[in-house]
Each structure stands twice: as structure tokens, then as C-alpha cells.
Amino acid sequence: MQINIHSHFLSHKSKLSSCIENFDTKGILFGDGKRNKIKLFDLDSPTINIKSFKIPNLINKIAYKYFRKSKARRSYEYAANLLENGIGTPQPIAYFENYNWLGLKESYYVSEHLVTELTFRELVEIPDYPDHENILRQFTKFSFDLHEKGIEFLDHSPGNTLIKKVSEKQYQFFLVDLNRMNFHAEMDINMRMKNLSRLTPKKEMIEIMSDEYAKLYNKSFQDVFDIMWYNTCKFQEKYHRKRRLKAKYFFWK
């Protein structure tokens, strides 16, 4: 087992290792655990969140050993990069990688567990959520700041932004599920709008986001809206086509 622990948490090495060794039998399951399994453990005062990634297939076992960084390592390093850039994400604590002669077996990413009021998904599913438009505009500013720093969060989808209320009208945003990111010197408008295309199919939300983004980006509302809405429709079409094909496959199977 290869271990990398943040310098602030080195004194907890023994307990962290114990959590990993007993991952299957201890801890509290968080979420459905269908793909990657997440469990919560107590680390003295903070509650920690340990994500166990699905064991990779044969090709990826080899790739993650010799050619690519594991998802756990990328999650840890990308979290550190986000924090260095002033972008919210749970504090990274450690990552663990277990290899055999063939390649990567298990890998785990450990971070602080944040308890927040909502995710972006609630804004999509509950249109009358209190302070809805204000939260949406602040989220758009958060995404704009991400793009200004050249950070392309490839899993920028409804469940991957945690939202915490910090005062009467102010909110903080935290990205999770971090193993897929690109970093650029700059991002053009098409790349930016495509990065927002997975968040919501609702035109009224796209209009508000376009209005706020246009103000921040010094572009016209229509230019921003047209590109954001085009990319949203394109993503939704691809998403629903994939679901239809999957339904047909399972029907005939």
C-alpha cells in the first residue's frame, strides 16, 4: 500500500491506515455506493470522507501503475490545486493506492466531510427553493472565477457542487468528485459555456446564469445565452439518446 498524507494530518497516520484496512467492515456508508463507495469515519474532531474507487479493469490496472495517475491521487492533487487558487473544496487529507504485480487494485481518497444545506441539484429540482435566484447568480460567479483561473471541471454536474449558507444572503460553494479536470492558460467562451452545459435543462435557469455571466465577462446577454443554451441542448440530446439506447438494450436482453 502506497500512502500520501497531508502534512497537517501526519499525526493521524495510524488511524487513517486503520480506517483503510477496515473500510469494508467499519464506517458509515454515505450515498448508494453503486459505483464508488463512500464511507464516513471519525478522525478525533473532524469527520472524514473516504472514497473507495471501483477496482479498474485490466487495461486501467496497468495504465494506472505505469502511465496515468490514479483517480485517488488526481482527486488529492486537484483538491490541493483548487485550494491554492481560492476555489472551495473539502480539505484533502490523504490518498492510498494498493498495487500488485499487475497494476493498481484498490485506491482511496480521504478528505474532510462537509455538511452543507444543499447541492446545485436542489436548485434544479425545487424552483421555489428559498433565495433561488440569488444562489444561482452567486454560483454563476463561482463558475466564472473557476474559468478565469483556467480550471475546466469536467464533472461540473448538479450533484458535484455543495452549497453552504454563510450569512443571510451569502453562500459558499465547494466542488467534489474531482478526478477529472483540465487546466488551461485561458478558456474561450465556447469552452466556458460547454463546461456549464450539464448543470440544468431548464431554460429559465440558463437565462439567469447567462445574464450574470455576461455581466462578469463583459459580453452581451444574447451571445452568452445562445452559446450556453446550444451546448445545454446538445448535451441533453446526447444524454437522452444514451438513455433510450440503454433502455432498448435491457429490454431485448
XYZ file of N, CA and C in Angstrom:
759
model
N 0.850 -1.196 0.000
C 0.000 0.000 0.000
C 0.884 1.244 0.000
N 0.682 2.116 -0.975
C 1.397 3.390 -1.024
C 0.512 4.464 -0.396
N 1.102 5.278 0.469
C 0.342 6.244 1.265
C 0.918 7.636 1.085
N 0.049 8.609 0.896
C 0.463 10.013 0.875
C -0.493 10.792 1.753
N 0.019 11.411 2.810
C -0.814 12.120 3.794
C -0.412 13.593 3.848
N -1.390 14.460 3.877
C -1.145 15.903 4.001
C -0.354 16.170 5.274
N 0.559 17.126 5.217
C 1.454 17.401 6.347
C 0.701 17.735 7.633
N -0.489 18.347 7.506
C -1.268 18.718 8.693
C -1.883 17.505 9.407
N -1.883 16.354 8.725
C -2.559 15.175 9.273
C -1.616 13.990 9.491
N -0.312 14.246 9.445
C 0.651 13.158 9.609
C 0.529 12.464 10.962
N 0.136 13.218 11.980
C -0.009 12.623 13.315
C -1.150 11.605 13.362
N -2.015 11.607 12.350
C -3.157 10.684 12.300
C -2.883 9.484 11.390
N -1.631 9.289 10.993
C -1.312 8.243 10.016
C -1.833 6.874 10.452
N -1.614 6.516 11.717
C -2.018 5.203 12.202
C -3.531 5.022 12.104
N -4.279 6.043 12.509
C -5.740 5.940 12.481
C -6.270 5.931 11.055
N -5.660 6.739 10.188
C -6.073 6.751 8.792
C -5.840 5.374 8.149
N -4.686 4.800 8.423
C -4.370 3.476 7.880
C -5.356 2.431 8.387
N -5.746 2.555 9.649
C -6.714 1.627 10.221
C -8.069 1.746 9.530
N -8.468 2.969 9.214
C -9.740 3.183 8.505
C -9.723 2.480 7.147
N -8.583 2.593 6.440
C -8.468 1.959 5.127
C -8.475 0.440 5.270
N -7.725 -0.072 6.225
C -7.637 -1.527 6.431
C -8.995 -2.131 6.784
N -9.828 -1.345 7.479
C -11.132 -1.844 7.928
C -12.290 -1.210 7.162
N -11.998 -0.715 5.974
C -13.001 0.023 5.206
C -14.255 -0.809 4.951
N -14.091 -2.079 4.637
C -15.240 -2.918 4.278
C -16.161 -3.233 5.458
N -15.618 -3.177 6.671
C -16.405 -3.614 7.832
C -16.784 -2.471 8.784
N -16.145 -1.325 8.631
C -16.432 -0.210 9.540
C -16.801 1.042 8.756
N -17.137 2.097 9.493
C -17.535 3.332 8.849
C -19.013 3.347 8.514
N -19.525 4.535 8.201
C -20.935 4.716 7.860
C -21.049 4.994 6.374
N -21.823 4.159 5.675
C -21.982 4.316 4.234
C -22.662 5.655 3.929
N -22.100 6.388 2.964
C -22.644 7.681 2.549
C -23.012 7.579 1.070
N -24.297 7.739 0.759
C -24.743 7.554 -0.616
C -25.107 6.099 -0.885
N -25.357 5.787 -2.176
C -25.842 4.441 -2.518
C -24.718 3.443 -2.749
N -23.504 3.907 -2.973
C -22.371 3.004 -3.147
C -22.441 2.134 -4.381
N -23.207 2.543 -5.397
C -23.375 1.710 -6.592
C -22.113 1.659 -7.450
N -21.426 2.773 -7.575
C -20.240 2.833 -8.432
C -18.979 2.863 -7.577
N -18.759 4.014 -6.938
C -17.673 4.140 -5.973
C -18.297 4.199 -4.585
N -17.670 3.586 -3.616
C -18.235 3.535 -2.274
C -17.614 4.618 -1.400
N -18.455 5.385 -0.703
C -18.000 6.431 0.206
C -18.446 6.085 1.616
N -17.511 6.183 2.559
C -17.846 5.953 3.960
C -17.312 7.091 4.829
N -18.008 7.314 5.945
C -17.620 8.350 6.897
C -17.000 7.711 8.134
N -15.911 8.337 8.604
C -15.217 7.887 9.807
C -14.916 9.107 10.673
N -14.788 8.888 11.977
C -14.369 9.960 12.881
C -12.855 9.962 13.006
N -12.266 11.139 12.821
C -10.827 11.296 12.998
C -10.625 12.325 14.106
N -10.782 11.854 15.361
C -10.785 12.756 16.514
C -11.895 13.788 16.343
N -11.562 15.041 15.987
C -12.632 16.029 15.884
C -13.320 16.030 14.520
N -12.584 16.094 13.372
C -13.346 16.152 12.119
C -13.879 14.788 11.698
N -15.007 14.805 11.006
C -15.482 13.602 10.328
C -14.808 13.568 8.974
N -14.273 12.403 8.600
C -13.598 12.298 7.313
C -14.432 11.472 6.352
N -14.237 11.754 5.082
C -14.964 11.137 3.996
C -13.944 10.324 3.195
N -14.123 9.003 3.129
C -13.190 8.152 2.394
C -13.908 7.565 1.185
N -13.373 7.854 0.023
C -13.953 7.367 -1.227
C -13.117 6.211 -1.741
N -13.733 5.053 -1.856
C -13.079 3.868 -2.409
C -13.482 3.751 -3.873
N -12.515 3.886 -4.770
C -12.825 3.845 -6.192
C -13.009 2.404 -6.664
N -13.879 2.257 -7.629
C -14.130 0.946 -8.222
C -12.821 0.351 -8.740
N -12.612 -0.940 -8.506
C -11.389 -1.598 -8.981
C -11.354 -1.522 -10.508
N -10.273 -0.996 -11.079
C -10.226 -0.790 -12.536
C -10.145 -2.094 -13.324
N -10.528 -2.013 -14.593
C -10.397 -3.182 -15.467
C -8.924 -3.444 -15.775
N -8.661 -4.514 -16.486
C -7.287 -4.954 -16.706
C -6.419 -3.876 -17.351
N -6.938 -3.240 -18.391
C -6.154 -2.217 -19.095
C -5.831 -1.062 -18.163
N -6.839 -0.610 -17.399
C -6.615 0.521 -16.496
C -5.742 0.153 -15.307
N -5.799 -1.094 -14.876
C -4.884 -1.535 -13.817
C -3.440 -1.232 -14.209
N -3.109 -1.595 -15.441
C -1.757 -1.385 -15.945
C -1.494 0.101 -16.177
N -2.476 0.779 -16.781
C -2.317 2.204 -17.087
C -2.071 3.018 -15.823
N -2.831 2.717 -14.763
C -2.689 3.486 -13.524
C -1.382 3.176 -12.797
N -0.764 2.090 -13.119
C 0.523 1.773 -12.495
C 1.684 2.430 -13.227
N 1.594 2.484 -14.572
C 2.756 2.897 -15.349
C 2.594 4.212 -16.120
N 1.348 4.577 -16.480
C 1.174 5.682 -17.412
C 0.325 6.843 -16.898
N -0.602 6.581 -15.989
C -1.521 7.623 -15.538
C -1.590 7.636 -14.018
N -1.916 8.790 -13.478
C -2.147 8.881 -12.042
C -3.504 8.267 -11.722
N -3.600 7.628 -10.567
C -4.872 7.031 -10.160
C -5.909 8.114 -9.895
N -7.183 7.724 -9.877
C -8.249 8.675 -9.568
C -8.088 9.240 -8.164
N -7.630 8.423 -7.234
C -7.430 8.885 -5.858
C -6.347 9.957 -5.801
N -5.236 9.703 -6.485
C -4.144 10.690 -6.480
C -4.561 11.980 -7.179
N -5.246 11.847 -8.320
C -5.710 13.041 -9.021
C -6.676 13.844 -8.153
N -7.584 13.160 -7.469
C -8.534 13.860 -6.593
C -7.796 14.667 -5.537
N -6.788 14.050 -4.944
C -5.999 14.711 -3.892
C -5.244 15.914 -4.459
N -4.567 15.722 -5.566
C -3.750 16.799 -6.132
C -4.609 17.919 -6.693
N -5.744 17.573 -7.316
C -6.632 18.611 -7.845
C -7.273 19.415 -6.714
N -7.595 18.750 -5.611
C -8.151 19.467 -4.452
C -7.147 20.488 -3.931
N -5.880 20.076 -3.839
C -4.835 20.995 -3.383
C -4.711 22.171 -4.345
N -4.803 21.894 -5.644
C -4.714 22.947 -6.655
C -5.883 23.928 -6.528
N -7.086 23.401 -6.320
C -8.253 24.272 -6.161
C -8.090 25.200 -4.960
N -7.659 24.642 -3.841
C -7.500 25.459 -2.636
C -6.432 26.526 -2.835
N -5.361 26.180 -3.534
C -4.315 27.168 -3.827
C -4.852 28.314 -4.678
N -5.868 28.012 -5.494
C -6.475 29.028 -6.362
C -7.693 29.701 -5.737
N -7.938 29.409 -4.450
C -9.052 30.043 -3.764
C -10.411 29.487 -4.141
N -10.447 28.267 -4.673
C -11.701 27.608 -5.060
C -12.085 26.616 -3.971
N -13.342 26.663 -3.551
C -13.793 25.817 -2.452
C -13.849 24.342 -2.803
N -13.333 23.521 -1.900
C -13.445 22.070 -1.976
C -13.120 21.534 -0.590
N -13.640 20.381 -0.201
C -13.285 19.829 1.112
C -11.774 19.628 1.240
N -11.260 19.870 2.443
C -9.830 19.757 2.707
C -9.306 18.360 2.348
N -8.341 18.255 1.414
C -7.753 16.942 1.124
C -6.878 16.485 2.280
N -6.965 15.216 2.635
C -6.229 14.677 3.776
C -5.197 13.631 3.352
N -5.578 12.721 2.458
C -4.641 11.658 2.068
C -5.175 10.901 0.864
N -4.278 10.121 0.266
C -4.734 9.106 -0.686
C -3.907 7.847 -0.494
N -4.540 6.724 -0.751
C -3.927 5.404 -0.582
C -4.065 4.638 -1.899
N -3.011 3.949 -2.301
C -3.034 3.146 -3.522
C -2.471 1.757 -3.217
N -3.198 0.735 -3.604
C -2.761 -0.636 -3.369
C -2.465 -1.306 -4.716
N -1.196 -1.697 -4.926
C -0.771 -2.299 -6.190
C -0.374 -3.762 -5.987
N -0.510 -4.536 -7.048
C 0.114 -5.858 -7.077
C 1.020 -5.910 -8.306
N 1.512 -7.084 -8.653
C 2.458 -7.194 -9.762
C 1.865 -6.737 -11.091
N 0.532 -6.845 -11.231
C -0.119 -6.492 -12.482
C -0.390 -4.999 -12.608
N -0.838 -4.407 -11.507
C -1.177 -2.987 -11.570
C -1.956 -2.547 -10.347
N -2.735 -1.476 -10.533
C -3.494 -0.901 -9.421
C -4.669 -1.791 -9.042
N -4.834 -2.024 -7.743
C -6.016 -2.723 -7.235
C -6.970 -1.690 -6.625
N -6.894 -1.506 -5.320
C -7.775 -0.543 -4.662
C -7.078 0.827 -4.562
N -7.903 1.871 -4.555
C -7.391 3.221 -4.278
C -8.448 3.994 -3.502
N -7.981 4.868 -2.617
C -8.872 5.592 -1.701
C -8.454 7.067 -1.630
N -9.457 7.935 -1.650
C -9.209 9.368 -1.445
C -9.876 9.788 -0.144
N -9.112 10.452 0.727
C -9.603 10.859 2.040
C -9.677 12.379 2.091
N -10.818 12.901 2.497
C -10.980 14.352 2.644
C -11.864 14.645 3.850
N -11.884 15.895 4.232
C -12.789 16.313 5.305
C -14.222 16.212 4.799
N -15.142 15.765 5.647
C -16.545 15.666 5.258
C -17.258 16.968 5.591
N -17.832 17.591 4.574
C -18.557 18.844 4.772
C -20.056 18.586 4.842
N -20.702 19.209 5.792
C -22.162 19.161 5.889
C -22.686 20.498 5.376
N -23.461 20.474 4.300
C -23.973 21.704 3.705
C -25.489 21.625 3.546
N -26.092 22.785 3.263
C -27.544 22.858 3.180
C -28.093 22.204 1.906
N -27.365 22.295 0.811
C -27.896 21.798 -0.453
C -26.780 21.593 -1.469
N -27.141 21.001 -2.602
C -26.263 20.940 -3.764
C -26.956 21.707 -4.888
N -26.280 21.836 -6.011
C -26.903 22.517 -7.146
C -28.165 21.785 -7.593
N -28.212 20.471 -7.375
C -29.366 19.683 -7.812
C -30.682 20.209 -7.233
N -30.656 20.660 -5.979
C -31.885 21.197 -5.370
C -32.375 22.444 -6.112
N -31.460 23.235 -6.652
C -31.876 24.412 -7.417
C -32.608 23.999 -8.690
N -32.198 22.872 -9.261
C -32.852 22.367 -10.472
C -34.213 21.758 -10.142
N -34.270 20.984 -9.081
C -35.473 20.218 -8.769
C -36.511 20.987 -7.962
N -36.083 22.062 -7.270
C -37.012 22.833 -6.425
C -36.970 24.303 -6.861
N -37.744 24.666 -7.893
C -37.668 26.032 -8.439
C -38.034 27.138 -7.459
N -38.819 26.780 -6.418
C -39.177 27.798 -5.418
C -38.317 27.672 -4.157
N -37.129 27.063 -4.300
C -36.218 26.977 -3.157
C -35.922 28.400 -2.671
N -35.916 28.635 -1.344
C -35.693 29.988 -0.822
C -34.418 30.630 -1.374
N -34.533 31.867 -1.821
C -33.411 32.658 -2.329
C -32.805 32.033 -3.591
N -33.646 31.374 -4.360
C -33.200 30.594 -5.518
C -32.352 31.415 -6.494
N -32.863 32.554 -6.935
C -32.145 33.327 -7.960
C -30.824 33.871 -7.430
N -30.818 34.324 -6.192
C -29.578 34.840 -5.606
C -28.500 33.747 -5.536
N -28.896 32.552 -5.117
C -27.943 31.435 -5.050
C -27.421 31.112 -6.451
N -28.319 31.097 -7.423
C -27.938 30.769 -8.793
C -26.950 31.793 -9.355
N -27.183 33.064 -9.043
C -26.269 34.102 -9.534
C -24.909 33.997 -8.834
N -24.906 33.683 -7.553
C -23.625 33.523 -6.853
C -22.881 32.285 -7.352
N -23.625 31.240 -7.664
C -22.997 30.046 -8.241
C -22.379 30.375 -9.601
N -23.060 31.181 -10.384
C -22.532 31.579 -11.690
C -21.236 32.359 -11.522
N -21.186 33.228 -10.530
C -19.945 33.963 -10.237
C -18.840 32.992 -9.834
N -19.169 31.994 -9.041
C -18.215 30.964 -8.634
C -17.669 30.234 -9.865
N -18.541 29.873 -10.797
C -18.118 29.181 -12.016
C -17.280 30.097 -12.903
N -17.656 31.377 -12.970
C -16.875 32.346 -13.737
C -15.451 32.447 -13.181
N -15.321 32.524 -11.868
C -13.995 32.585 -11.242
C -13.173 31.338 -11.572
N -13.834 30.190 -11.593
C -13.183 28.936 -11.956
C -12.603 29.040 -13.374
N -13.414 29.537 -14.292
C -12.990 29.665 -15.686
C -11.895 30.707 -15.859
N -11.994 31.806 -15.123
C -10.968 32.846 -15.205
C -9.595 32.306 -14.804
N -9.596 31.322 -13.933
C -8.330 30.711 -13.487
C -7.932 29.527 -14.350
N -8.666 29.323 -15.449
C -8.312 28.290 -16.408
C -8.651 26.880 -15.961
N -9.559 26.742 -14.999
C -9.891 25.420 -14.457
C -11.165 24.895 -15.124
N -11.008 23.792 -15.849
C -12.131 23.134 -16.506
C -12.496 21.889 -15.706
N -13.549 22.001 -14.924
C -14.030 20.906 -14.090
C -14.935 20.044 -14.962
N -14.436 18.884 -15.387
C -15.132 18.080 -16.379
C -16.390 17.405 -15.842
N -16.500 17.276 -14.530
C -17.717 16.707 -13.925
C -18.557 17.798 -13.264
N -18.658 18.939 -13.956
C -19.429 20.074 -13.442
C -20.915 19.779 -13.644
N -21.455 18.914 -12.778
C -22.840 18.444 -12.892
C -23.586 18.728 -11.587
N -24.916 18.577 -11.559
C -25.722 19.064 -10.436
C -25.323 18.571 -9.046
N -24.864 17.323 -8.924
C -24.563 16.796 -7.597
C -23.160 17.088 -7.105
N -22.340 17.736 -7.938
C -20.930 17.895 -7.594
C -20.536 19.271 -7.080
N -21.517 20.104 -6.782
C -21.257 21.370 -6.103
C -22.074 21.418 -4.817
N -21.386 21.450 -3.684
C -22.045 21.605 -2.392
C -22.203 23.099 -2.116
N -23.341 23.464 -1.527
C -23.641 24.884 -1.287
C -23.924 25.091 0.195
N -23.193 26.008 0.797
C -23.316 26.276 2.231
C -23.711 27.733 2.454
N -24.753 27.934 3.232
C -25.184 29.291 3.564
C -24.318 29.806 4.697
N -23.680 30.982 4.487
C -22.766 31.526 5.499
C -23.301 32.797 6.164
N -24.307 33.410 5.539
C -24.970 34.563 6.161
C -26.339 34.695 5.513
N -27.047 35.757 5.841
C -28.419 35.921 5.359
C -28.533 35.781 3.845
N -27.581 36.368 3.118
C -27.668 36.367 1.657
C -26.385 35.893 0.978
N -25.479 35.297 1.727
C -24.208 34.871 1.151
C -24.029 33.354 1.238
N -23.420 32.796 0.189
C -23.254 31.351 0.081
C -21.824 31.021 -0.352
N -21.358 29.862 0.103
C -20.073 29.339 -0.350
C -20.311 28.069 -1.148
N -19.399 27.795 -2.090
C -19.559 26.669 -3.000
C -18.310 25.791 -2.935
N -18.525 24.471 -2.947
C -17.433 23.518 -2.799
C -17.580 22.425 -3.856
N -16.538 22.214 -4.636
C -16.555 21.169 -5.650
C -16.157 19.824 -5.053
N -16.833 18.762 -5.484
C -16.484 17.394 -5.080
C -16.446 16.521 -6.337
N -15.947 15.292 -6.166
C -15.771 14.358 -7.289
C -14.783 14.953 -8.288
N -13.541 15.045 -7.872
C -12.561 15.914 -8.519
C -11.606 15.241 -9.494
N -11.755 13.964 -9.791
C -10.673 13.274 -10.500
C -10.579 13.589 -11.994
N -11.512 14.400 -12.525
C -11.427 14.771 -13.947
C -11.410 16.284 -14.102
N -10.232 16.830 -14.364
C -10.072 18.270 -14.565
C -9.010 18.539 -15.618
N -9.160 19.669 -16.308
C -8.113 20.186 -17.176
C -7.756 21.588 -16.701
N -6.511 21.963 -16.916
C -6.038 23.284 -16.506
C -5.464 23.995 -17.730
N -5.957 25.200 -17.979
C -5.609 25.941 -19.190
C -5.012 27.306 -18.838
N -4.260 27.843 -19.792
C -3.783 29.223 -19.630
C -4.971 30.176 -19.688
N -5.924 29.874 -20.564
C -7.172 30.633 -20.627
C -8.239 29.781 -21.292
N -9.491 30.157 -21.094
C -10.619 29.430 -21.669
C -11.461 30.391 -22.505
N -11.775 29.987 -23.754
C -12.609 30.844 -24.590
C -14.077 30.648 -24.224
N -14.936 31.437 -24.839
C -16.349 31.431 -24.454
C -17.006 30.086 -24.750
N -16.611 29.423 -25.838
C -17.220 28.136 -26.167
C -16.871 27.072 -25.132
N -15.623 27.053 -24.707
C -15.185 26.102 -23.691
C -15.897 26.370 -22.370
N -16.060 27.641 -22.029
C -16.721 28.025 -20.777
C -18.185 27.585 -20.767
N -18.883 27.877 -21.858
C -20.312 27.557 -21.902
C -20.540 26.048 -21.975
N -19.670 25.340 -22.686
C -19.778 23.881 -22.730
C -19.587 23.300 -21.337
N -18.710 23.915 -20.538
C -18.453 23.440 -19.187
C -19.671 23.599 -18.272
N -20.609 24.464 -18.648
C -21.821 24.677 -17.845
C -23.017 23.898 -18.387
N -22.819 23.131 -19.455
C -23.946 22.542 -20.183
C -24.628 21.385 -19.466
N -23.967 20.791 -18.451
C -24.525 19.603 -17.786
C -25.349 19.953 -16.550
N -25.438 21.220 -16.212
C -25.987 21.609 -14.912
C -27.506 21.586 -14.838
N -28.173 22.082 -15.871
C -29.637 22.155 -15.812
C -30.214 22.193 -17.219
N -31.356 21.524 -17.441
C -32.032 21.617 -18.735
C -33.043 22.771 -18.780
N -33.197 23.483 -17.680
C -34.254 24.485 -17.567
C -33.830 25.820 -18.184
N -34.610 26.244 -19.159
C -34.278 27.459 -19.906
C -34.266 28.687 -19.009
N -35.208 28.746 -18.042
C -35.276 29.913 -17.165
C -34.020 30.033 -16.295
N -33.422 28.910 -15.923
C -32.172 28.948 -15.154
C -31.004 29.362 -16.050
N -30.996 28.859 -17.287
C -29.953 29.235 -18.241
C -30.007 30.738 -18.521
N -31.211 31.299 -18.566
C -31.349 32.743 -18.805
C -30.727 33.545 -17.664
N -30.979 33.142 -16.425
C -30.410 33.848 -15.271
C -28.888 33.695 -15.254
N -28.403 32.484 -15.479
C -26.962 32.250 -15.489
C -26.285 33.044 -16.616
N -26.926 33.088 -17.782
C -26.378 33.843 -18.910
C -26.313 35.328 -18.597
N -27.360 35.834 -17.971
C -27.393 37.253 -17.603
C -26.247 37.593 -16.650
N -26.053 36.771 -15.633
C -24.998 37.033 -14.648
C -23.609 36.851 -15.267
N -23.440 35.785 -16.048
C -22.134 35.515 -16.651
C -21.764 36.624 -17.633
N -22.734 37.094 -18.415
C -22.475 38.159 -19.393
C -21.978 39.428 -18.711
N -22.566 39.764 -17.567
C -22.125 40.952 -16.824
C -20.678 40.804 -16.365
N -20.340 39.631 -15.880
C -18.990 39.382 -15.368
C -17.965 39.301 -16.492
N -18.387 38.797 -17.647
C -17.484 38.523 -18.772
C -17.427 39.675 -19.771
N -18.253 40.688 -19.529
C -18.313 41.852 -20.418
C -18.712 41.455 -21.841
N -19.709 40.560 -21.920
C -20.267 40.138 -23.199
C -21.754 40.459 -23.197
N -22.384 40.384 -24.364
C -23.826 40.605 -24.411
C -24.562 39.383 -23.870
N -25.712 39.642 -23.288
C -26.532 38.542 -22.786
C -26.832 37.548 -23.896
N -27.201 38.063 -25.092
C -27.612 37.179 -26.172
C -26.481 36.262 -26.624
N -25.264 36.801 -26.701
C -24.115 35.980 -27.104
C -23.894 34.832 -26.114
N -23.918 35.169 -24.829
C -23.688 34.155 -23.805
C -24.833 33.143 -23.783
N -26.056 33.632 -23.810
C -27.210 32.739 -23.762
C -27.234 31.788 -24.947
N -27.010 32.316 -26.160
C -27.087 31.473 -27.353
C -26.098 30.309 -27.268
N -24.878 30.570 -26.821
C -23.861 29.522 -26.761
C -24.143 28.568 -25.601
N -24.572 29.114 -24.457
C -24.871 28.252 -23.317
C -26.077 27.366 -23.605
N -27.098 27.923 -24.205
C -28.310 27.148 -24.488
C -28.042 26.103 -25.569
N -27.261 26.442 -26.587
C -26.899 25.483 -27.629
C -26.180 24.281 -27.017
N -25.192 24.538 -26.163
C -24.432 23.452 -25.548
C -25.282 22.632 -24.588
N -26.211 23.290 -23.892
C -27.124 22.583 -22.987
C -28.028 21.643 -23.774
N -28.608 22.136 -24.862
C -29.500 21.302 -25.685
C -28.734 20.132 -26.297
N -27.513 20.406 -26.715
C -26.683 19.354 -27.302
C -26.388 18.260 -26.276
N -26.069 18.677 -25.051
C -25.802 17.693 -24.006
C -27.059 16.894 -23.670
N -28.203 17.586 -23.535
C -29.455 16.903 -23.194
C -29.851 15.896 -24.273
N -29.655 16.258 -25.531
C -29.965 15.349 -26.630
C -29.100 14.088 -26.539
N -27.812 14.278 -26.301
C -26.895 13.143 -26.175
C -27.248 12.282 -24.965
N -27.574 12.940 -23.850
C -27.918 12.229 -22.617
C -29.156 11.358 -22.797
N -30.205 11.938 -23.387
C -31.457 11.185 -23.540
C -31.335 10.104 -24.618
N -30.528 10.339 -25.654
C -30.293 9.300 -26.657
C -29.596 8.102 -26.018
N -28.631 8.388 -25.170
C -27.912 7.313 -24.474
C -28.854 6.519 -23.577
N -29.762 7.213 -22.888
C -30.722 6.525 -22.016
C -31.678 5.658 -22.824
N -32.108 6.155 -23.987
C -33.013 5.367 -24.839
C -32.325 4.096 -25.331
N -31.077 4.235 -25.750
C -30.324 3.074 -26.224
C -30.117 2.062 -25.106
N -29.840 2.557 -23.911
C -29.650 1.668 -22.762
C -30.943 0.942 -22.426
N -32.070 1.651 -22.492
C -33.372 1.033 -22.202
C -33.687 -0.056 -23.220
N -33.384 0.197 -24.501
C -33.629 -0.797 -25.547
C -32.754 -2.035 -25.307
N -31.502 -1.795 -24.928
C -30.571 -2.895 -24.700
C -31.090 -3.812 -23.600
N -31.526 -3.202 -22.472
C -32.009 -4.017 -21.359
C -33.352 -4.670 -21.670
N -34.155 -4.031 -22.529
C -35.447 -4.614 -22.925
C -35.217 -5.901 -23.719
N -34.322 -5.826 -24.729
C -34.069 -7.000 -25.567
C -33.237 -8.041 -24.860
N -32.452 -7.610 -23.886
C -31.643 -8.552 -23.121
C -32.543 -9.452 -22.279
